[in-house]
Amino acid sequence: MTSYLQKAGTRLFEKNLEQYQPEDPLYEFYTDNRGKQRRRKRAIPPGLSARDVKILKSVQRRAHYLDKGFSICGLRFGWTFIIGVIPGAGDVADVTLNYFLVVRKARQAELPAWLVRRMLLNNAISALSGLVPVAGDIVMAVFKANSRNAALLEEFLRIRGEEFLKLQADKAQGKGQSVPQKDSQQVKPGAGMSDDAAATPPQQKMKFVSWSRPNRKEKECAPTPGEMGRFVEDVELGAAAPSGEAESSTTTRVQKR
């Protein structure tokens, strides 16, 4: 009976925590055909450059291990919670890791200023809550500033990819730009495309021909009389024929010419 109540209490605790916790930045959960819940990596939004895809994957992976790398009694926490337990130095380390590993990396995707301020606000809330002993660390573990910042980055890049695909469709159909200019300046569709490596056709190997010594193939394949010059043809025919025939053939050619 006690074990049953304990399991029920744990499930209720997990459901309440799910209302306040952000989603896992790296994995998403789904139900398979057998009704079991499984997880898989989150799909990358289409229409992004290789640079933005690399930044998003890096931020998602870092945010996952900083916020949700471990789980105890339904409470998922990461390295920020473990480091934050250390008084004073742990809080400073958390703020440093949150900025340099997540926010600074996300800024490389050319984010607008208002979105960066929103990410810094999440870090400030996490840092202030960590100053409160014990209870503040629990609030920081539930708040998960890094996961929230990763979600903001993913949603922004999703919109950027959608706008870029719209522009490509309008360009293919010969229509004007359907994306407003103000939105285009904020979202910057197609940002980072210039950094992508252009596909170049494979270069053919240079074949060095020796002018001094003929190749074996050239020796075997002797040129036909039609491929040789007219002067050489006349000389060879004259040399191959007897003297009388050579003189007669030469005179007939001269008369024809």
PDB file of C-alpha atoms in Angstrom:
ATOM      1  CA  MET A   1       0.000   0.000   0.000  1.00  0.00           C
ATOM      2  CA  THR A   2       2.824   2.345   0.886  1.00  0.00           C
ATOM      3  CA  SER A   3       4.627   1.635  -2.390  1.00  0.00           C
ATOM      4  CA  TYR A   4       1.427   2.275  -4.348  1.00  0.00           C
ATOM      5  CA  LEU A   5       0.919   5.655  -2.644  1.00  0.00           C
ATOM      6  CA  GLN A   6       4.537   6.503  -3.297  1.00  0.00           C
ATOM      7  CA  LYS A   7       4.175   5.752  -7.028  1.00  0.00           C
ATOM      8  CA  ALA A   8       0.951   7.749  -7.229  1.00  0.00           C
ATOM      9  CA  GLY A   9       2.574  10.678  -5.468  1.00  0.00           C
ATOM     10  CA  THR A  10       5.553  10.549  -7.816  1.00  0.00           C
ATOM     11  CA  ARG A  11       3.288  10.574 -10.876  1.00  0.00           C
ATOM     12  CA  LEU A  12       1.296  13.503  -9.525  1.00  0.00           C
ATOM     13  CA  PHE A  13       4.538  15.330  -8.780  1.00  0.00           C
ATOM     14  CA  GLU A  14       5.741  14.713 -12.333  1.00  0.00           C
ATOM     15  CA  LYS A  15       2.472  16.004 -13.836  1.00  0.00           C
ATOM     16  CA  ASN A  16       2.667  19.199 -11.799  1.00  0.00           C
ATOM     17  CA  LEU A  17       6.266  19.755 -12.813  1.00  0.00           C
ATOM     18  CA  GLU A  18       5.417  19.328 -16.496  1.00  0.00           C
ATOM     19  CA  GLN A  19       3.223  22.430 -16.293  1.00  0.00           C
ATOM     20  CA  TYR A  20       6.199  24.606 -15.376  1.00  0.00           C
ATOM     21  CA  GLN A  21       9.070  22.914 -17.189  1.00  0.00           C
ATOM     22  CA  PRO A  22       9.902  23.735 -20.807  1.00  0.00           C
ATOM     23  CA  GLU A  23      10.225  20.953 -23.340  1.00  0.00           C
ATOM     24  CA  ASP A  24      13.440  19.066 -23.820  1.00  0.00           C
ATOM     25  CA  PRO A  25      15.489  21.078 -26.331  1.00  0.00           C
ATOM     26  CA  LEU A  26      17.161  18.008 -27.844  1.00  0.00           C
ATOM     27  CA  TYR A  27      14.518  15.251 -27.774  1.00  0.00           C
ATOM     28  CA  GLU A  28      10.809  14.993 -28.406  1.00  0.00           C
ATOM     29  CA  PHE A  29       8.517  12.231 -27.153  1.00  0.00           C
ATOM     30  CA  TYR A  30       6.044  10.267 -29.260  1.00  0.00           C
ATOM     31  CA  THR A  31       3.868   7.162 -28.945  1.00  0.00           C
ATOM     32  CA  ASP A  32       4.677   4.209 -31.178  1.00  0.00           C
ATOM     33  CA  ASN A  33       2.246   1.645 -32.650  1.00  0.00           C
ATOM     34  CA  ARG A  34       2.409  -0.452 -29.496  1.00  0.00           C
ATOM     35  CA  GLY A  35       1.350   2.461 -27.299  1.00  0.00           C
ATOM     36  CA  LYS A  36       4.767   2.913 -25.709  1.00  0.00           C
ATOM     37  CA  GLN A  37       6.226   6.341 -25.261  1.00  0.00           C
ATOM     38  CA  ARG A  38       9.589   6.804 -26.915  1.00  0.00           C
ATOM     39  CA  ARG A  39      11.860   9.699 -27.673  1.00  0.00           C
ATOM     40  CA  ARG A  40      13.714  10.883 -30.741  1.00  0.00           C
ATOM     41  CA  LYS A  41      15.791  13.887 -31.662  1.00  0.00           C
ATOM     42  CA  ARG A  42      13.885  16.986 -32.620  1.00  0.00           C
ATOM     43  CA  ALA A  43      13.588  17.642 -36.345  1.00  0.00           C
ATOM     44  CA  ILE A  44      15.483  20.601 -37.773  1.00  0.00           C
ATOM     45  CA  PRO A  45      13.229  23.223 -39.407  1.00  0.00           C
ATOM     46  CA  PRO A  46      13.527  23.324 -43.228  1.00  0.00           C
ATOM     47  CA  GLY A  47      14.817  26.276 -45.199  1.00  0.00           C
ATOM     48  CA  LEU A  48      17.848  27.010 -43.009  1.00  0.00           C
ATOM     49  CA  SER A  49      21.444  27.471 -44.039  1.00  0.00           C
ATOM     50  CA  ALA A  50      24.130  25.017 -42.979  1.00  0.00           C
ATOM     51  CA  ARG A  51      25.437  27.613 -40.546  1.00  0.00           C
ATOM     52  CA  ASP A  52      22.087  28.039 -38.775  1.00  0.00           C
ATOM     53  CA  VAL A  53      21.549  24.265 -38.618  1.00  0.00           C
ATOM     54  CA  LYS A  54      24.946  23.811 -36.978  1.00  0.00           C
ATOM     55  CA  ILE A  55      24.256  26.576 -34.451  1.00  0.00           C
ATOM     56  CA  LEU A  56      20.815  25.196 -33.576  1.00  0.00           C
ATOM     57  CA  LYS A  57      22.099  21.658 -33.036  1.00  0.00           C
ATOM     58  CA  SER A  58      24.926  22.911 -30.837  1.00  0.00           C
ATOM     59  CA  VAL A  59      22.613  25.052 -28.694  1.00  0.00           C
ATOM     60  CA  GLN A  60      20.072  22.235 -28.303  1.00  0.00           C
ATOM     61  CA  ARG A  61      22.723  19.749 -27.244  1.00  0.00           C
ATOM     62  CA  ARG A  62      24.320  22.109 -24.739  1.00  0.00           C
ATOM     63  CA  ALA A  63      20.993  23.185 -23.266  1.00  0.00           C
ATOM     64  CA  HIS A  64      19.940  19.551 -22.839  1.00  0.00           C
ATOM     65  CA  TYR A  65      22.975  18.571 -20.794  1.00  0.00           C
ATOM     66  CA  LEU A  66      22.937  21.796 -18.789  1.00  0.00           C
ATOM     67  CA  ASP A  67      19.241  21.496 -17.848  1.00  0.00           C
ATOM     68  CA  LYS A  68      17.966  17.940 -18.371  1.00  0.00           C
ATOM     69  CA  GLY A  69      20.904  15.577 -18.267  1.00  0.00           C
ATOM     70  CA  PHE A  70      19.703  13.722 -15.129  1.00  0.00           C
ATOM     71  CA  SER A  71      16.353  12.687 -13.660  1.00  0.00           C
ATOM     72  CA  ILE A  72      15.333  11.884 -10.062  1.00  0.00           C
ATOM     73  CA  CYS A  73      11.686  11.398  -9.014  1.00  0.00           C
ATOM     74  CA  GLY A  74      10.428  13.054 -12.174  1.00  0.00           C
ATOM     75  CA  LEU A  75      12.603  16.120 -11.655  1.00  0.00           C
ATOM     76  CA  ARG A  76      14.990  16.506 -14.573  1.00  0.00           C
ATOM     77  CA  PHE A  77      18.068  18.590 -13.897  1.00  0.00           C
ATOM     78  CA  GLY A  78      21.477  19.100 -15.399  1.00  0.00           C
ATOM     79  CA  TRP A  79      24.913  20.407 -14.663  1.00  0.00           C
ATOM     80  CA  THR A  80      23.658  23.892 -13.815  1.00  0.00           C
ATOM     81  CA  PHE A  81      21.784  22.520 -10.803  1.00  0.00           C
ATOM     82  CA  ILE A  82      24.748  20.432  -9.639  1.00  0.00           C
ATOM     83  CA  ILE A  83      27.170  23.333  -9.958  1.00  0.00           C
ATOM     84  CA  GLY A  84      24.674  25.757  -8.418  1.00  0.00           C
ATOM     85  CA  VAL A  85      24.630  23.784  -5.163  1.00  0.00           C
ATOM     86  CA  ILE A  86      28.084  25.210  -4.409  1.00  0.00           C
ATOM     87  CA  PRO A  87      27.427  28.480  -2.511  1.00  0.00           C
ATOM     88  CA  GLY A  88      28.586  31.631  -4.260  1.00  0.00           C
ATOM     89  CA  ALA A  89      30.979  30.195  -6.811  1.00  0.00           C
ATOM     90  CA  GLY A  90      28.341  27.821  -8.188  1.00  0.00           C
ATOM     91  CA  ASP A  91      25.948  30.661  -9.032  1.00  0.00           C
ATOM     92  CA  VAL A  92      28.675  32.600 -10.812  1.00  0.00           C
ATOM     93  CA  ALA A  93      29.658  29.491 -12.752  1.00  0.00           C
ATOM     94  CA  ASP A  94      26.032  28.903 -13.776  1.00  0.00           C
ATOM     95  CA  VAL A  95      25.642  32.417 -15.142  1.00  0.00           C
ATOM     96  CA  THR A  96      28.908  32.089 -17.044  1.00  0.00           C
ATOM     97  CA  LEU A  97      28.006  28.722 -18.560  1.00  0.00           C
ATOM     98  CA  ASN A  98      24.503  29.841 -19.500  1.00  0.00           C
ATOM     99  CA  TYR A  99      25.824  32.811 -21.406  1.00  0.00           C
ATOM    100  CA  PHE A 100      28.937  31.469 -23.097  1.00  0.00           C
ATOM    101  CA  LEU A 101      27.586  28.021 -24.010  1.00  0.00           C
ATOM    102  CA  VAL A 102      24.058  28.986 -25.086  1.00  0.00           C
ATOM    103  CA  VAL A 103      23.375  32.708 -25.544  1.00  0.00           C
ATOM    104  CA  ARG A 104      26.712  33.589 -27.090  1.00  0.00           C
ATOM    105  CA  LYS A 105      26.476  30.648 -29.483  1.00  0.00           C
ATOM    106  CA  ALA A 106      22.905  31.567 -30.433  1.00  0.00           C
ATOM    107  CA  ARG A 107      23.909  35.150 -31.246  1.00  0.00           C
ATOM    108  CA  GLN A 108      26.047  33.838 -34.105  1.00  0.00           C
ATOM    109  CA  ALA A 109      22.794  33.228 -36.029  1.00  0.00           C
ATOM    110  CA  GLU A 110      22.265  36.997 -36.474  1.00  0.00           C
ATOM    111  CA  LEU A 111      19.413  37.292 -33.989  1.00  0.00           C
ATOM    112  CA  PRO A 112      17.545  40.571 -33.480  1.00  0.00           C
ATOM    113  CA  ALA A 113      18.277  42.623 -30.371  1.00  0.00           C
ATOM    114  CA  TRP A 114      14.886  42.012 -28.761  1.00  0.00           C
ATOM    115  CA  LEU A 115      15.368  38.241 -28.880  1.00  0.00           C
ATOM    116  CA  VAL A 116      18.828  38.473 -27.316  1.00  0.00           C
ATOM    117  CA  ARG A 117      17.393  40.632 -24.522  1.00  0.00           C
ATOM    118  CA  ARG A 118      14.734  37.992 -23.908  1.00  0.00           C
ATOM    119  CA  MET A 119      17.414  35.325 -23.563  1.00  0.00           C
ATOM    120  CA  LEU A 120      19.431  37.489 -21.187  1.00  0.00           C
ATOM    121  CA  LEU A 121      16.287  38.044 -19.119  1.00  0.00           C
ATOM    122  CA  ASN A 122      15.855  34.291 -18.724  1.00  0.00           C
ATOM    123  CA  ASN A 123      19.452  34.043 -17.548  1.00  0.00           C
ATOM    124  CA  ALA A 124      18.907  36.895 -15.081  1.00  0.00           C
ATOM    125  CA  ILE A 125      15.846  35.181 -13.586  1.00  0.00           C
ATOM    126  CA  SER A 126      17.810  31.956 -13.210  1.00  0.00           C
ATOM    127  CA  ALA A 127      20.731  33.771 -11.586  1.00  0.00           C
ATOM    128  CA  LEU A 128      18.550  35.671  -9.104  1.00  0.00           C
ATOM    129  CA  SER A 129      16.660  32.557  -8.083  1.00  0.00           C
ATOM    130  CA  GLY A 130      19.961  30.774  -7.482  1.00  0.00           C
ATOM    131  CA  LEU A 131      20.903  33.301  -4.811  1.00  0.00           C
ATOM    132  CA  VAL A 132      18.216  31.885  -2.512  1.00  0.00           C
ATOM    133  CA  PRO A 133      19.656  28.851  -0.660  1.00  0.00           C
ATOM    134  CA  VAL A 134      18.136  25.423  -1.444  1.00  0.00           C
ATOM    135  CA  ALA A 135      14.734  26.697  -2.626  1.00  0.00           C
ATOM    136  CA  GLY A 136      16.376  28.934  -5.218  1.00  0.00           C
ATOM    137  CA  ASP A 137      18.322  26.004  -6.644  1.00  0.00           C
ATOM    138  CA  ILE A 138      15.104  24.021  -7.029  1.00  0.00           C
ATOM    139  CA  VAL A 139      13.402  26.943  -8.785  1.00  0.00           C
ATOM    140  CA  MET A 140      16.410  27.301 -11.074  1.00  0.00           C
ATOM    141  CA  ALA A 141      16.266  23.582 -11.914  1.00  0.00           C
ATOM    142  CA  VAL A 142      12.560  23.843 -12.770  1.00  0.00           C
ATOM    143  CA  PHE A 143      12.840  27.133 -14.684  1.00  0.00           C
ATOM    144  CA  LYS A 144      15.600  25.869 -17.024  1.00  0.00           C
ATOM    145  CA  ALA A 145      16.773  29.068 -18.660  1.00  0.00           C
ATOM    146  CA  ASN A 146      18.903  27.255 -21.226  1.00  0.00           C
ATOM    147  CA  SER A 147      16.006  25.131 -22.465  1.00  0.00           C
ATOM    148  CA  ARG A 148      13.841  28.238 -22.784  1.00  0.00           C
ATOM    149  CA  ASN A 149      16.539  30.018 -24.764  1.00  0.00           C
ATOM    150  CA  ALA A 150      16.971  27.004 -27.029  1.00  0.00           C
ATOM    151  CA  ALA A 151      13.206  26.966 -27.636  1.00  0.00           C
ATOM    152  CA  LEU A 152      13.290  30.674 -28.519  1.00  0.00           C
ATOM    153  CA  LEU A 153      16.118  30.074 -30.983  1.00  0.00           C
ATOM    154  CA  GLU A 154      14.360  27.093 -32.585  1.00  0.00           C
ATOM    155  CA  GLU A 155      11.102  29.000 -33.039  1.00  0.00           C
ATOM    156  CA  PHE A 156      12.866  32.017 -34.509  1.00  0.00           C
ATOM    157  CA  LEU A 157      14.845  29.876 -36.963  1.00  0.00           C
ATOM    158  CA  ARG A 158      11.660  28.018 -37.886  1.00  0.00           C
ATOM    159  CA  ILE A 159      10.078  31.314 -38.928  1.00  0.00           C
ATOM    160  CA  ARG A 160      13.239  32.262 -40.813  1.00  0.00           C
ATOM    161  CA  GLY A 161      13.150  28.998 -42.747  1.00  0.00           C
ATOM    162  CA  GLU A 162       9.457  29.384 -43.599  1.00  0.00           C
ATOM    163  CA  GLU A 163       9.968  32.928 -44.864  1.00  0.00           C
ATOM    164  CA  PHE A 164      12.925  31.811 -46.984  1.00  0.00           C
ATOM    165  CA  LEU A 165      10.863  29.033 -48.574  1.00  0.00           C
ATOM    166  CA  LYS A 166       8.112  31.558 -49.332  1.00  0.00           C
ATOM    167  CA  LEU A 167      10.595  33.844 -51.054  1.00  0.00           C
ATOM    168  CA  GLN A 168      11.931  30.944 -53.106  1.00  0.00           C
ATOM    169  CA  ALA A 169       8.398  29.943 -54.149  1.00  0.00           C
ATOM    170  CA  ASP A 170       7.527  33.524 -55.147  1.00  0.00           C
ATOM    171  CA  LYS A 171      10.748  33.792 -57.128  1.00  0.00           C
ATOM    172  CA  ALA A 172      10.043  30.536 -58.964  1.00  0.00           C
ATOM    173  CA  GLN A 173       6.509  31.665 -59.871  1.00  0.00           C
ATOM    174  CA  GLY A 174       7.662  35.128 -60.928  1.00  0.00           C
ATOM    175  CA  LYS A 175       5.662  36.904 -58.231  1.00  0.00           C
ATOM    176  CA  GLY A 176       6.698  39.860 -56.121  1.00  0.00           C
ATOM    177  CA  GLN A 177       8.021  39.572 -52.595  1.00  0.00           C
ATOM    178  CA  SER A 178       5.142  38.517 -50.326  1.00  0.00           C
ATOM    179  CA  VAL A 179       7.135  38.983 -47.106  1.00  0.00           C
ATOM    180  CA  PRO A 180       6.864  42.530 -45.693  1.00  0.00           C
ATOM    181  CA  GLN A 181      10.089  44.507 -45.678  1.00  0.00           C
ATOM    182  CA  LYS A 182      10.017  45.067 -41.904  1.00  0.00           C
ATOM    183  CA  ASP A 183       9.609  41.361 -41.231  1.00  0.00           C
ATOM    184  CA  SER A 184      12.350  40.528 -43.693  1.00  0.00           C
ATOM    185  CA  GLN A 185      14.766  42.859 -41.913  1.00  0.00           C
ATOM    186  CA  GLN A 186      13.995  41.235 -38.567  1.00  0.00           C
ATOM    187  CA  VAL A 187      13.893  37.601 -39.613  1.00  0.00           C
ATOM    188  CA  LYS A 188      16.599  37.806 -42.323  1.00  0.00           C
ATOM    189  CA  PRO A 189      15.445  34.846 -44.448  1.00  0.00           C
ATOM    190  CA  GLY A 190      18.327  33.063 -46.106  1.00  0.00           C
ATOM    191  CA  ALA A 191      20.882  34.386 -43.618  1.00  0.00           C
ATOM    192  CA  GLY A 192      24.108  32.413 -43.720  1.00  0.00           C
ATOM    193  CA  MET A 193      23.491  31.018 -47.191  1.00  0.00           C
ATOM    194  CA  SER A 194      26.607  32.746 -48.490  1.00  0.00           C
ATOM    195  CA  ASP A 195      28.678  30.769 -45.988  1.00  0.00           C
ATOM    196  CA  ASP A 196      27.581  27.458 -47.517  1.00  0.00           C
ATOM    197  CA  ALA A 197      30.194  25.682 -49.588  1.00  0.00           C
ATOM    198  CA  ALA A 198      29.239  25.896 -53.242  1.00  0.00           C
ATOM    199  CA  ALA A 199      29.052  22.623 -55.085  1.00  0.00           C
ATOM    200  CA  THR A 200      31.887  22.509 -57.585  1.00  0.00           C
ATOM    201  CA  PRO A 201      32.150  19.878 -60.339  1.00  0.00           C
ATOM    202  CA  PRO A 202      35.006  17.421 -59.929  1.00  0.00           C
ATOM    203  CA  GLN A 203      38.108  18.575 -61.690  1.00  0.00           C
ATOM    204  CA  GLN A 204      39.572  16.371 -64.377  1.00  0.00           C
ATOM    205  CA  LYS A 205      43.116  15.198 -63.904  1.00  0.00           C
ATOM    206  CA  MET A 206      45.659  16.900 -66.096  1.00  0.00           C
ATOM    207  CA  LYS A 207      47.276  14.598 -68.616  1.00  0.00           C
ATOM    208  CA  PHE A 208      50.881  15.474 -69.313  1.00  0.00           C
ATOM    209  CA  VAL A 209      51.990  14.558 -72.831  1.00  0.00           C
ATOM    210  CA  SER A 210      55.628  13.909 -73.434  1.00  0.00           C
ATOM    211  CA  TRP A 211      56.916  15.689 -76.513  1.00  0.00           C
ATOM    212  CA  SER A 212      60.238  13.886 -76.590  1.00  0.00           C
ATOM    213  CA  ARG A 213      59.214  10.243 -76.436  1.00  0.00           C
ATOM    214  CA  PRO A 214      56.063   8.857 -78.052  1.00  0.00           C
ATOM    215  CA  ASN A 215      53.762   6.721 -75.964  1.00  0.00           C
ATOM    216  CA  ARG A 216      53.401   3.004 -76.492  1.00  0.00           C
ATOM    217  CA  LYS A 217      49.862   3.490 -77.773  1.00  0.00           C
ATOM    218  CA  GLU A 218      51.090   6.002 -80.316  1.00  0.00           C
ATOM    219  CA  LYS A 219      53.653   3.486 -81.563  1.00  0.00           C
ATOM    220  CA  GLU A 220      51.079   0.729 -81.915  1.00  0.00           C
ATOM    221  CA  CYS A 221      48.447   2.886 -83.620  1.00  0.00           C
ATOM    222  CA  ALA A 222      50.190   4.133 -86.752  1.00  0.00           C
ATOM    223  CA  PRO A 223      48.330   6.837 -88.711  1.00  0.00           C
ATOM    224  CA  THR A 224      46.485   5.855 -91.879  1.00  0.00           C
ATOM    225  CA  PRO A 225      47.466   7.338 -95.216  1.00  0.00           C
ATOM    226  CA  GLY A 226      44.380   9.588 -95.191  1.00  0.00           C
ATOM    227  CA  GLU A 227      45.326  11.059 -91.825  1.00  0.00           C
ATOM    228  CA  MET A 228      48.880  11.882 -92.987  1.00  0.00           C
ATOM    229  CA  GLY A 229      49.849  14.947 -94.929  1.00  0.00           C
ATOM    230  CA  ARG A 230      49.643  15.053 -98.729  1.00  0.00           C
ATOM    231  CA  PHE A 231      53.377  15.552 -99.154  1.00  0.00           C
ATOM    232  CA  VAL A 232      54.199  12.568 -96.957  1.00  0.00           C
ATOM    233  CA  GLU A 233      51.657  10.452 -98.837  1.00  0.00           C
ATOM    234  CA  ASP A 234      53.271  11.203-102.145  1.00  0.00           C
ATOM    235  CA  VAL A 235      56.745  10.430-100.879  1.00  0.00           C
ATOM    236  CA  GLU A 236      55.710   7.110 -99.331  1.00  0.00           C
ATOM    237  CA  LEU A 237      53.878   6.025-102.423  1.00  0.00           C
ATOM    238  CA  GLY A 238      56.833   6.965-104.563  1.00  0.00           C
ATOM    239  CA  ALA A 239      59.280   5.132-102.327  1.00  0.00           C
ATOM    240  CA  ALA A 240      57.148   2.006-102.163  1.00  0.00           C
ATOM    241  CA  ALA A 241      56.609   1.710-105.947  1.00  0.00           C
ATOM    242  CA  PRO A 242      59.267   0.721-108.487  1.00  0.00           C
ATOM    243  CA  SER A 243      61.199   3.462-110.211  1.00  0.00           C
ATOM    244  CA  GLY A 244      59.241   3.325-113.477  1.00  0.00           C
ATOM    245  CA  GLU A 245      55.859   3.229-111.762  1.00  0.00           C
ATOM    246  CA  ALA A 246      56.898   6.056-109.445  1.00  0.00           C
ATOM    247  CA  GLU A 247      57.816   8.317-112.335  1.00  0.00           C
ATOM    248  CA  SER A 248      54.561   7.579-114.186  1.00  0.00           C
ATOM    249  CA  SER A 249      52.427   8.125-111.081  1.00  0.00           C
ATOM    250  CA  THR A 250      54.189  11.403-110.398  1.00  0.00           C
ATOM    251  CA  THR A 251      53.626  12.690-113.930  1.00  0.00           C
ATOM    252  CA  THR A 252      49.953  11.761-113.856  1.00  0.00           C
ATOM    253  CA  ARG A 253      49.480  13.682-110.569  1.00  0.00           C
ATOM    254  CA  VAL A 254      51.204  16.724-112.031  1.00  0.00           C
ATOM    255  CA  GLN A 255      49.030  16.597-115.104  1.00  0.00           C
ATOM    256  CA  LYS A 256      45.879  16.299-113.014  1.00  0.00           C
ATOM    257  CA  ARG A 257      46.874  19.263-110.879  1.00  0.00           C
TER     258      ARG A 257
END
